[in-house]
Amino acid sequence: MLWRRLLLIASISFLLVSPPTRGALQTQAQTGAQTRKAAFSTPELIEEDIKAVPCKGNTERLAGVKALFTKMGAPASDISVQKIDNVENVVVRKQGSTPELVVIGAHYDKVSHGCGAVDNWTGIVAIAHIYRTIKDVPLKKSVLFVAFGREEEGLIGSRAMVRAIDKEHLGRYCAMINIDSLGLGIPQAETGISSKKLVTRADELAKRMQMPFKQGTIREGDTDSSSFLERKIPAIALHGLSSEWEKVLHTHDDKVSKVNSMSVFMGYRLALGLFGEVENSACDAFR
């Protein structure tokens, strides 16, 4: 297929050039006498974690999220399960030097049939590998990696999280990057449920990375970015779906064999680069 050839060409080109972001995501960041390195993941590492998808149910999925972040190097003290309004969100915190916050999220729950490999274990794997990449890099903004529960029932986990944010603290939330369903096509942004400035920045970034990228509306409905937009927090919804997504999502065909790991890898790299843009911008740059 054409998009598979594009993925291969793009992956080679941006792996050979220097990382697309500055500051926090430089390959080396000097802190005192210690050099911290950003641990960029590979398609092979990502494929390994996709194949380990928990398929049985959402209780197993929650445990799988915690195990994956532990594998990525998160200490137990930084991993918490926040129970709000009868929903459980897994939160992994990467502390920065300022009170400003960025949320990088993906829902971990699945519908009753199918394995939920595309929707949305791919998103969980992508955000976990973003954590792996930046966990030892000094940051200005703190990052909350959030695996949302009960998204499939109406964004219950993400809405519970944003409702719990005090009004006086909303200004600390600089942006939210949401990943929902990679693995079928090139990276895309859902413009109807994304902040325009973040979509524009993602488009500019993809061009610099020589990565294929689209923006538009491929499916109707909301994802967890919508919950943040409702409270005026800039947010972007990223996915990697193809025109035939309806044959896979929410069906028995949502299984590992349908996932192209290069598509997930590209979604990870684009979201990682976009985080770098947010980290190196003023907190209100995307409002």
GROMACS .gro file of N, CA, C and O in nm, residues 87-212:
model
  504
   87VAL      N    1  -1.452   0.604   3.849
   87VAL     CA    2  -1.365   0.573   3.735
   87VAL      C    3  -1.222   0.576   3.784
   87VAL      O    4  -1.187   0.650   3.877
   88GLU      N    5  -1.136   0.495   3.725
   88GLU     CA    6  -0.996   0.487   3.764
   88GLU      C    7  -0.907   0.533   3.648
   88GLU      O    8  -0.910   0.473   3.540
   89ASN      N    9  -0.832   0.639   3.672
   89ASN     CA   10  -0.732   0.687   3.577
   89ASN      C   11  -0.593   0.656   3.632
   89ASN      O   12  -0.568   0.678   3.751
   90VAL      N   13  -0.506   0.607   3.547
   90VAL     CA   14  -0.367   0.586   3.587
   90VAL      C   15  -0.288   0.712   3.552
   90VAL      O   16  -0.293   0.758   3.437
   91VAL      N   17  -0.219   0.769   3.650
   91VAL     CA   18  -0.145   0.893   3.630
   91VAL      C   19   0.002   0.870   3.665
   91VAL      O   20   0.034   0.818   3.772
   92VAL      N   21   0.089   0.907   3.572
   92VAL     CA   22   0.233   0.900   3.594
   92VAL      C   23   0.288   1.042   3.581
   92VAL      O   24   0.271   1.106   3.478
   93ARG      N   25   0.353   1.090   3.684
   93ARG     CA   26   0.399   1.229   3.687
   93ARG      C   27   0.549   1.238   3.661
   93ARG      O   28   0.628   1.165   3.720
   94LYS      N   29   0.583   1.328   3.571
   94LYS     CA   30   0.723   1.365   3.546
   94LYS      C   31   0.737   1.511   3.590
   94LYS      O   32   0.682   1.601   3.529
   95GLN      N   33   0.810   1.532   3.697
   95GLN     CA   34   0.817   1.664   3.759
   95GLN      C   35   0.905   1.758   3.679
   95GLN      O   36   1.015   1.723   3.636
   96GLY      N   37   0.857   1.881   3.661
   96GLY     CA   38   0.935   1.988   3.600
   96GLY      C   39   0.976   2.089   3.705
   96GLY      O   40   0.949   2.072   3.824
   97SER      N   41   1.039   2.196   3.659
   97SER     CA   42   1.091   2.297   3.752
   97SER      C   43   0.993   2.410   3.780
   97SER      O   44   1.020   2.496   3.863
   98THR      N   45   0.877   2.412   3.711
   98THR     CA   46   0.777   2.517   3.730
   98THR      C   47   0.642   2.453   3.759
   98THR      O   48   0.624   2.332   3.740
   99PRO      N   49   0.544   2.533   3.802
   99PRO     CA   50   0.410   2.478   3.827
   99PRO      C   51   0.331   2.447   3.699
   99PRO      O   52   0.221   2.392   3.706
  100GLU      N   53   0.384   2.486   3.582
  100GLU     CA   54   0.311   2.465   3.457
  100GLU      C   55   0.302   2.316   3.424
  100GLU      O   56   0.392   2.238   3.453
  101LEU      N   57   0.189   2.278   3.360
  101LEU     CA   58   0.159   2.137   3.336
  101LEU      C   59   0.125   2.109   3.191
  101LEU      O   60   0.061   2.191   3.123
  102VAL      N   61   0.165   1.992   3.144
  102VAL     CA   62   0.122   1.938   3.015
  102VAL      C   63   0.064   1.800   3.042
  102VAL      O   64   0.121   1.722   3.119
  103VAL      N   65  -0.050   1.769   2.981
  103VAL     CA   66  -0.110   1.636   2.993
  103VAL      C   67  -0.088   1.563   2.861
  103VAL      O   68  -0.118   1.616   2.754
  104ILE      N   69  -0.036   1.441   2.870
  104ILE     CA   70  -0.023   1.353   2.754
  104ILE      C   71  -0.106   1.230   2.784
  104ILE      O   72  -0.077   1.156   2.879
  105GLY      N   73  -0.214   1.209   2.710
  105GLY     CA   74  -0.311   1.108   2.750
  105GLY      C   75  -0.354   1.013   2.641
  105GLY      O   76  -0.338   1.038   2.521
  106ALA      N   77  -0.411   0.902   2.685
  106ALA     CA   78  -0.471   0.801   2.598
  106ALA      C   79  -0.563   0.716   2.685
  106ALA      O   80  -0.533   0.692   2.802
  107HIS      N   81  -0.673   0.670   2.631
  107HIS     CA   82  -0.762   0.586   2.713
  107HIS      C   83  -0.717   0.441   2.706
  107HIS      O   84  -0.671   0.393   2.602
  108TYR      N   85  -0.730   0.371   2.819
  108TYR     CA   86  -0.686   0.232   2.825
  108TYR      C   87  -0.801   0.134   2.812
  108TYR      O   88  -0.779   0.015   2.784
  109ASP      N   89  -0.924   0.179   2.830
  109ASP     CA   90  -1.036   0.085   2.828
  109ASP      C   91  -1.069   0.043   2.685
  109ASP      O   92  -1.032   0.108   2.588
  110LYS      N   93  -1.142  -0.067   2.674
  110LYS     CA   94  -1.182  -0.121   2.545
  110LYS      C   95  -1.329  -0.160   2.549
  110LYS      O   96  -1.389  -0.171   2.656
  111VAL      N   97  -1.387  -0.180   2.432
  111VAL     CA   98  -1.524  -0.232   2.426
  111VAL      C   99  -1.520  -0.381   2.455
  111VAL      O  100  -1.414  -0.442   2.462
  112SER      N  101  -1.637  -0.441   2.471
  112SER     CA  102  -1.644  -0.579   2.518
  112SER      C  103  -1.590  -0.680   2.417
  112SER      O  104  -1.538  -0.785   2.456
  113HIS      N  105  -1.602  -0.652   2.287
  113HIS     CA  106  -1.552  -0.747   2.188
  113HIS      C  107  -1.427  -0.694   2.121
  113HIS      O  108  -1.403  -0.574   2.116
  114GLY      N  109  -1.346  -0.785   2.072
  114GLY     CA  110  -1.218  -0.746   2.016
  114GLY      C  111  -1.113  -0.731   2.124
  114GLY      O  112  -1.143  -0.726   2.244
  115CYS      N  113  -0.988  -0.722   2.082
  115CYS     CA  114  -0.877  -0.712   2.176
  115CYS      C  115  -0.845  -0.568   2.212
  115CYS      O  116  -0.776  -0.543   2.310
  116GLY      N  117  -0.895  -0.472   2.133
  116GLY     CA  118  -0.862  -0.333   2.162
  116GLY      C  119  -0.717  -0.301   2.138
  116GLY      O  120  -0.661  -0.213   2.203
  117ALA      N  121  -0.655  -0.370   2.042
  117ALA     CA  122  -0.513  -0.345   2.013
  117ALA      C  123  -0.494  -0.209   1.949
  117ALA      O  124  -0.409  -0.130   1.990
  118VAL      N  125  -0.576  -0.178   1.847
  118VAL     CA  126  -0.572  -0.046   1.784
  118VAL      C  127  -0.633   0.057   1.877
  118VAL      O  128  -0.573   0.162   1.905
  119ASP      N  129  -0.752   0.027   1.926
  119ASP     CA  130  -0.832   0.120   2.007
  119ASP      C  131  -0.841   0.070   2.151
  119ASP      O  132  -0.933  -0.002   2.185
  120ASN      N  133  -0.750   0.104   2.243
  120ASN     CA  134  -0.650   0.205   2.219
  120ASN      C  135  -0.518   0.166   2.286
  120ASN      O  136  -0.452   0.249   2.345
  121TRP      N  137  -0.481   0.037   2.277
  121TRP     CA  138  -0.352  -0.001   2.333
  121TRP      C  139  -0.238   0.069   2.259
  121TRP      O  140  -0.134   0.098   2.316
  122THR      N  141  -0.259   0.098   2.131
  122THR     CA  142  -0.157   0.172   2.056
  122THR      C  143  -0.131   0.308   2.119
  122THR      O  144  -0.016   0.353   2.127
  123GLY      N  145  -0.235   0.375   2.164
  123GLY     CA  146  -0.219   0.505   2.229
  123GLY      C  147  -0.144   0.492   2.361
  123GLY      O  148  -0.058   0.574   2.393
  124ILE      N  149  -0.176   0.387   2.437
  124ILE     CA  150  -0.108   0.364   2.565
  124ILE      C  151   0.040   0.337   2.541
  124ILE      O  152   0.128   0.391   2.611
  125VAL      N  153   0.072   0.255   2.443
  125VAL     CA  154   0.212   0.225   2.412
  125VAL      C  155   0.285   0.352   2.370
  125VAL      O  156   0.399   0.377   2.413
  126ALA      N  157   0.220   0.436   2.289
  126ALA     CA  158   0.284   0.559   2.243
  126ALA      C  159   0.316   0.652   2.359
  126ALA      O  160   0.427   0.705   2.368
  127ILE      N  161   0.221   0.674   2.451
  127ILE     CA  162   0.250   0.768   2.559
  127ILE      C  163   0.351   0.710   2.657
  127ILE      O  164   0.431   0.783   2.716
  128ALA      N  165   0.351   0.577   2.673
  128ALA     CA  166   0.450   0.515   2.760
  128ALA      C  167   0.591   0.534   2.704
  128ALA      O  168   0.687   0.558   2.779
  129HIS      N  169   0.605   0.525   2.573
  129HIS     CA  170   0.736   0.544   2.512
  129HIS      C  171   0.777   0.692   2.510
  129HIS      O  172   0.898   0.721   2.514
  130ILE      N  173   0.682   0.782   2.507
  130ILE     CA  174   0.717   0.923   2.525
  130ILE      C  175   0.774   0.942   2.666
  130ILE      O  176   0.875   1.012   2.685
  131TYR      N  177   0.710   0.879   2.765
  131TYR     CA  178   0.763   0.886   2.901
  131TYR      C  179   0.906   0.831   2.904
  131TYR      O  180   0.996   0.893   2.964
  132ARG      N  181   0.928   0.717   2.844
  132ARG     CA  182   1.061   0.657   2.842
  132ARG      C  183   1.164   0.753   2.784
  132ARG      O  184   1.277   0.762   2.834
  133THR      N  185   1.125   0.827   2.681
  133THR     CA  186   1.218   0.916   2.614
  133THR      C  187   1.258   1.034   2.701
  133THR      O  188   1.375   1.074   2.702
  134ILE      N  189   1.165   1.089   2.777
  134ILE     CA  190   1.193   1.214   2.849
  134ILE      C  191   1.214   1.197   2.998
  134ILE      O  192   1.242   1.295   3.068
  135LYS      N  193   1.205   1.075   3.048
  135LYS     CA  194   1.203   1.057   3.194
  135LYS      C  195   1.329   1.107   3.263
  135LYS      O  196   1.325   1.149   3.379
  136ASP      N  197   1.442   1.106   3.195
  136ASP     CA  198   1.567   1.151   3.256
  136ASP      C  199   1.613   1.286   3.206
  136ASP      O  200   1.727   1.328   3.232
  137VAL      N  201   1.526   1.357   3.134
  137VAL     CA  202   1.560   1.488   3.079
  137VAL      C  203   1.500   1.598   3.167
  137VAL      O  204   1.380   1.596   3.195
  138PRO      N  205   1.580   1.694   3.213
  138PRO     CA  206   1.525   1.804   3.293
  138PRO      C  207   1.424   1.886   3.211
  138PRO      O  208   1.451   1.921   3.096
  139LEU      N  209   1.310   1.916   3.271
  139LEU     CA  210   1.203   1.989   3.203
  139LEU      C  211   1.163   2.112   3.284
  139LEU      O  212   1.177   2.115   3.406
  140LYS      N  213   1.109   2.210   3.213
  140LYS     CA  214   1.049   2.325   3.280
  140LYS      C  215   0.906   2.291   3.324
  140LYS      O  216   0.868   2.316   3.438
  141LYS      N  217   0.829   2.234   3.235
  141LYS     CA  218   0.689   2.201   3.263
  141LYS      C  219   0.680   2.058   3.316
  141LYS      O  220   0.747   1.968   3.266
  142SER      N  221   0.596   2.039   3.416
  142SER     CA  222   0.568   1.904   3.462
  142SER      C  223   0.474   1.836   3.363
  142SER      O  224   0.394   1.902   3.296
  143VAL      N  225   0.486   1.706   3.353
  143VAL     CA  226   0.404   1.630   3.259
  143VAL      C  227   0.323   1.526   3.335
  143VAL      O  228   0.377   1.451   3.417
  144LEU      N  229   0.194   1.522   3.307
  144LEU     CA  230   0.107   1.418   3.360
  144LEU      C  231   0.073   1.323   3.245
  144LEU      O  232   0.004   1.361   3.150
  145PHE      N  233   0.125   1.202   3.254
  145PHE     CA  234   0.086   1.098   3.158
  145PHE      C  235  -0.036   1.030   3.217
  145PHE      O  236  -0.030   0.972   3.325
  146VAL      N  237  -0.147   1.038   3.144
  146VAL     CA  238  -0.273   0.988   3.200
  146VAL      C  239  -0.334   0.883   3.108
  146VAL      O  240  -0.356   0.907   2.989
  147ALA      N  241  -0.358   0.764   3.164
  147ALA     CA  242  -0.433   0.660   3.095
  147ALA      C  243  -0.576   0.666   3.148
  147ALA      O  244  -0.602   0.632   3.264
  148PHE      N  245  -0.666   0.711   3.064
  148PHE     CA  246  -0.804   0.738   3.107
  148PHE      C  247  -0.888   0.612   3.104
  148PHE      O  248  -0.882   0.532   3.010
  149GLY      N  249  -0.972   0.597   3.205
  149GLY     CA  250  -1.069   0.489   3.208
  149GLY      C  251  -1.203   0.534   3.152
  149GLY      O  252  -1.234   0.653   3.148
  150ARG      N  253  -1.281   0.439   3.103
  150ARG     CA  254  -1.421   0.456   3.062
  150ARG      C  255  -1.440   0.563   2.954
  150ARG      O  256  -1.544   0.627   2.948
  151GLU      N  257  -1.343   0.577   2.867
  151GLU     CA  258  -1.361   0.667   2.753
  151GLU      C  259  -1.471   0.618   2.662
  151GLU      O  260  -1.551   0.697   2.610
  152GLU      N  261  -1.477   0.486   2.645
  152GLU     CA  262  -1.576   0.428   2.554
  152GLU      C  263  -1.719   0.446   2.603
  152GLU      O  264  -1.813   0.430   2.526
  153GLU      N  265  -1.735   0.482   2.730
  153GLU     CA  266  -1.868   0.502   2.786
  153GLU      C  267  -1.909   0.649   2.787
  153GLU      O  268  -2.012   0.685   2.844
  154GLY      N  269  -1.827   0.735   2.726
  154GLY     CA  270  -1.861   0.877   2.720
  154GLY      C  271  -1.759   0.967   2.787
  154GLY      O  272  -1.798   1.064   2.855
  155LEU      N  273  -1.632   0.937   2.768
  155LEU     CA  274  -1.522   1.022   2.818
  155LEU      C  275  -1.528   1.038   2.970
  155LEU      O  276  -1.491   1.144   3.024
  156ILE      N  277  -1.570   0.936   3.040
  156ILE     CA  278  -1.595   0.950   3.184
  156ILE      C  279  -1.467   0.979   3.260
  156ILE      O  280  -1.463   1.066   3.349
  157GLY      N  281  -1.358   0.912   3.228
  157GLY     CA  282  -1.233   0.933   3.299
  157GLY      C  283  -1.175   1.072   3.279
  157GLY      O  284  -1.134   1.138   3.376
  158SER      N  285  -1.170   1.118   3.155
  158SER     CA  286  -1.112   1.250   3.130
  158SER      C  287  -1.200   1.362   3.182
  158SER      O  288  -1.151   1.462   3.234
  159ARG      N  289  -1.331   1.344   3.173
  159ARG     CA  290  -1.420   1.449   3.226
  159ARG      C  291  -1.411   1.456   3.378
  159ARG      O  292  -1.416   1.565   3.435
  160ALA      N  293  -1.395   1.342   3.441
  160ALA     CA  294  -1.377   1.342   3.587
  160ALA      C  295  -1.249   1.416   3.624
  160ALA      O  296  -1.246   1.493   3.721
  161MET      N  297  -1.143   1.395   3.547
  161MET     CA  298  -1.016   1.461   3.578
  161MET      C  299  -1.028   1.612   3.563
  161MET      O  300  -0.986   1.687   3.651
  162VAL      N  301  -1.085   1.659   3.453
  162VAL     CA  302  -1.088   1.804   3.431
  162VAL      C  303  -1.187   1.872   3.524
  162VAL      O  304  -1.166   1.987   3.564
  163ARG      N  305  -1.294   1.804   3.561
  163ARG     CA  306  -1.388   1.863   3.657
  163ARG      C  307  -1.322   1.884   3.792
  163ARG      O  308  -1.360   1.974   3.868
  164ALA      N  309  -1.223   1.800   3.824
  164ALA     CA  310  -1.157   1.808   3.953
  164ALA      C  311  -1.051   1.919   3.959
  164ALA      O  312  -0.997   1.947   4.066
  165ILE      N  313  -1.023   1.984   3.847
  165ILE     CA  314  -0.924   2.092   3.845
  165ILE      C  315  -0.989   2.220   3.899
  165ILE      O  316  -1.090   2.267   3.846
  166ASP      N  317  -0.931   2.276   4.004
  166ASP     CA  318  -0.983   2.401   4.058
  166ASP      C  319  -0.971   2.513   3.954
  166ASP      O  320  -0.874   2.518   3.877
  167LYS      N  321  -1.067   2.604   3.956
  167LYS     CA  322  -1.069   2.712   3.858
  167LYS      C  323  -0.940   2.794   3.862
  167LYS      O  324  -0.886   2.833   3.759
  168GLU      N  325  -0.887   2.816   3.983
  168GLU     CA  326  -0.767   2.899   3.996
  168GLU      C  327  -0.642   2.828   3.943
  168GLU      O  328  -0.538   2.892   3.922
  169HIS      N  329  -0.651   2.696   3.922
  169HIS     CA  330  -0.536   2.620   3.872
  169HIS      C  331  -0.543   2.591   3.722
  169HIS      O  332  -0.448   2.536   3.665
  170LEU      N  333  -0.653   2.627   3.658
  170LEU     CA  334  -0.669   2.597   3.515
  170LEU      C  335  -0.558   2.658   3.430
  170LEU      O  336  -0.513   2.599   3.331
  171GLY      N  337  -0.514   2.777   3.468
  171GLY     CA  338  -0.411   2.845   3.391
  171GLY      C  339  -0.277   2.775   3.389
  171GLY      O  340  -0.192   2.803   3.304
  172ARG      N  341  -0.256   2.682   3.482
  172ARG     CA  342  -0.131   2.606   3.485
  172ARG      C  343  -0.125   2.500   3.374
  172ARG      O  344  -0.018   2.451   3.340
  173TYR      N  345  -0.242   2.462   3.324
  173TYR     CA  346  -0.248   2.357   3.222
  173TYR      C  347  -0.225   2.419   3.085
  173TYR      O  348  -0.311   2.484   3.028
  174CYS      N  349  -0.105   2.397   3.034
  174CYS     CA  350  -0.063   2.463   2.910
  174CYS      C  351  -0.122   2.396   2.786
  174CYS      O  352  -0.156   2.464   2.689
  175ALA      N  353  -0.130   2.263   2.785
  175ALA     CA  354  -0.181   2.191   2.669
  175ALA      C  355  -0.207   2.046   2.705
  175ALA      O  356  -0.152   1.993   2.802
  176MET      N  357  -0.292   1.982   2.624
  176MET     CA  358  -0.318   1.839   2.637
  176MET      C  359  -0.299   1.774   2.501
  176MET      O  360  -0.355   1.820   2.401
  177ILE      N  361  -0.217   1.669   2.496
  177ILE     CA  362  -0.194   1.592   2.374
  177ILE      C  363  -0.257   1.456   2.393
  177ILE      O  364  -0.218   1.381   2.482
  178ASN      N  365  -0.358   1.425   2.312
  178ASN     CA  366  -0.431   1.298   2.326
  178ASN      C  367  -0.403   1.208   2.206
  178ASN      O  368  -0.399   1.254   2.092
  179ILE      N  369  -0.379   1.081   2.235
  179ILE     CA  370  -0.354   0.983   2.129
  179ILE      C  371  -0.459   0.874   2.138
  179ILE      O  372  -0.471   0.806   2.239
  180ASP      N  373  -0.534   0.857   2.032
  180ASP     CA  374  -0.643   0.760   2.030
  180ASP      C  375  -0.644   0.685   1.897
  180ASP      O  376  -0.689   0.738   1.796
  181SER      N  377  -0.592   0.564   1.898
  181SER     CA  378  -0.599   0.470   1.785
  181SER      C  379  -0.499   0.502   1.674
  181SER      O  380  -0.531   0.568   1.575
  182LEU      N  381  -0.378   0.452   1.692
  182LEU     CA  382  -0.276   0.452   1.589
  182LEU      C  383  -0.275   0.314   1.522
  182LEU      O  384  -0.352   0.227   1.557
  183GLY      N  385  -0.186   0.298   1.423
  183GLY     CA  386  -0.162   0.164   1.373
  183GLY      C  387  -0.223   0.127   1.240
  183GLY      O  388  -0.191   0.022   1.185
  184LEU      N  389  -0.311   0.212   1.186
  184LEU     CA  390  -0.373   0.179   1.057
  184LEU      C  391  -0.330   0.271   0.944
  184LEU      O  392  -0.347   0.236   0.826
  185GLY      N  393  -0.278   0.388   0.975
  185GLY     CA  394  -0.243   0.485   0.872
  185GLY      C  395  -0.144   0.587   0.923
  185GLY      O  396  -0.086   0.571   1.030
  186ILE      N  397  -0.127   0.694   0.847
  186ILE     CA  398  -0.032   0.798   0.884
  186ILE      C  399  -0.088   0.884   0.997
  186ILE      O  400  -0.209   0.885   1.021
  187PRO      N  401  -0.004   0.956   1.069
  187PRO     CA  402  -0.053   1.041   1.178
  187PRO      C  403  -0.149   1.148   1.126
  187PRO      O  404  -0.125   1.208   1.020
  188GLN      N  405  -0.253   1.172   1.202
  188GLN     CA  406  -0.354   1.271   1.165
  188GLN      C  407  -0.404   1.342   1.290
  188GLN      O  408  -0.399   1.288   1.400
  189ALA      N  409  -0.455   1.463   1.270
  189ALA     CA  410  -0.520   1.538   1.377
  189ALA      C  411  -0.666   1.555   1.343
  189ALA      O  412  -0.701   1.591   1.230
  190GLU      N  413  -0.752   1.528   1.440
  190GLU     CA  414  -0.895   1.551   1.425
  190GLU      C  415  -0.923   1.698   1.454
  190GLU      O  416  -0.922   1.741   1.570
  191THR      N  417  -0.947   1.775   1.349
  191THR     CA  418  -0.957   1.920   1.365
  191THR      C  419  -1.079   1.963   1.446
  191THR      O  420  -1.076   2.064   1.515
  192GLY      N  421  -1.187   1.887   1.441
  192GLY     CA  422  -1.309   1.926   1.510
  192GLY      C  423  -1.298   1.918   1.661
  192GLY      O  424  -1.378   1.982   1.732
  193ILE      N  425  -1.204   1.841   1.710
  193ILE     CA  426  -1.188   1.825   1.855
  193ILE      C  427  -1.043   1.855   1.895
  193ILE      O  428  -0.988   1.793   1.985
  194SER      N  429  -0.984   1.953   1.826
  194SER     CA  430  -0.847   1.996   1.853
  194SER      C  431  -0.838   2.147   1.846
  194SER      O  432  -0.912   2.211   1.771
  195SER      N  433  -0.745   2.203   1.922
  195SER     CA  434  -0.719   2.348   1.915
  195SER      C  435  -0.646   2.380   1.785
  195SER      O  436  -0.548   2.313   1.749
  196LYS      N  437  -0.691   2.485   1.718
  196LYS     CA  438  -0.636   2.519   1.587
  196LYS      C  439  -0.486   2.545   1.592
  196LYS      O  440  -0.410   2.503   1.505
  197LYS      N  441  -0.439   2.614   1.697
  197LYS     CA  442  -0.297   2.648   1.705
  197LYS      C  443  -0.211   2.524   1.724
  197LYS      O  444  -0.099   2.517   1.671
  198LEU      N  445  -0.260   2.426   1.797
  198LEU     CA  446  -0.184   2.302   1.814
  198LEU      C  447  -0.180   2.222   1.684
  198LEU      O  448  -0.078   2.162   1.650
  199VAL      N  449  -0.291   2.221   1.611
  199VAL     CA  450  -0.293   2.151   1.482
  199VAL      C  451  -0.195   2.217   1.385
  199VAL      O  452  -0.120   2.148   1.314
  200THR      N  453  -0.195   2.349   1.381
  200THR     CA  454  -0.102   2.421   1.294
  200THR      C  455   0.042   2.388   1.330
  200THR      O  456   0.126   2.362   1.242
  201ARG      N  457   0.073   2.385   1.460
  201ARG     CA  458   0.209   2.354   1.502
  201ARG      C  459   0.246   2.209   1.466
  201ARG      O  460   0.358   2.182   1.424
  202ALA      N  461   0.151   2.118   1.481
  202ALA     CA  462   0.177   1.978   1.445
  202ALA      C  463   0.204   1.965   1.295
  202ALA      O  464   0.292   1.889   1.253
  203ASP      N  465   0.130   2.039   1.216
  203ASP     CA  466   0.150   2.036   1.070
  203ASP      C  467   0.288   2.090   1.033
  203ASP      O  468   0.360   2.031   0.951
  204GLU      N  469   0.327   2.201   1.095
  204GLU     CA  470   0.460   2.258   1.069
  204GLU      C  471   0.570   2.161   1.113
  204GLU      O  472   0.672   2.145   1.044
  205LEU      N  473   0.550   2.097   1.227
  205LEU     CA  474   0.648   2.004   1.279
  205LEU      C  475   0.663   1.884   1.186
  205LEU      O  476   0.775   1.839   1.158
  206ALA      N  477   0.551   1.829   1.139
  206ALA     CA  478   0.557   1.714   1.048
  206ALA      C  479   0.634   1.747   0.921
  206ALA      O  480   0.710   1.664   0.870
  207LYS      N  481   0.617   1.869   0.871
  207LYS     CA  482   0.692   1.910   0.752
  207LYS      C  483   0.842   1.912   0.781
  207LYS      O  484   0.923   1.868   0.698
  208ARG      N  485   0.879   1.964   0.898
  208ARG     CA  486   1.022   1.967   0.933
  208ARG      C  487   1.078   1.827   0.949
  208ARG      O  488   1.195   1.802   0.920
  209MET      N  489   0.995   1.735   0.998
  209MET     CA  490   1.038   1.598   1.018
  209MET      C  491   1.028   1.515   0.890
  209MET      O  492   1.063   1.397   0.891
  210GLN      N  493   0.976   1.576   0.783
  210GLN     CA  494   0.953   1.505   0.657
  210GLN      C  495   0.862   1.384   0.679
  210GLN      O  496   0.883   1.275   0.624
  211MET      N  497   0.761   1.405   0.759
  211MET     CA  498   0.668   1.299   0.795
  211MET      C  499   0.532   1.326   0.730
  211MET      O  500   0.481   1.437   0.738
  212PRO      N  501   0.470   1.226   0.666
  212PRO     CA  502   0.334   1.246   0.615
  212PRO      C  503   0.239   1.274   0.730
  212PRO      O  504   0.248   1.214   0.837
   0.00000   0.00000   0.00000
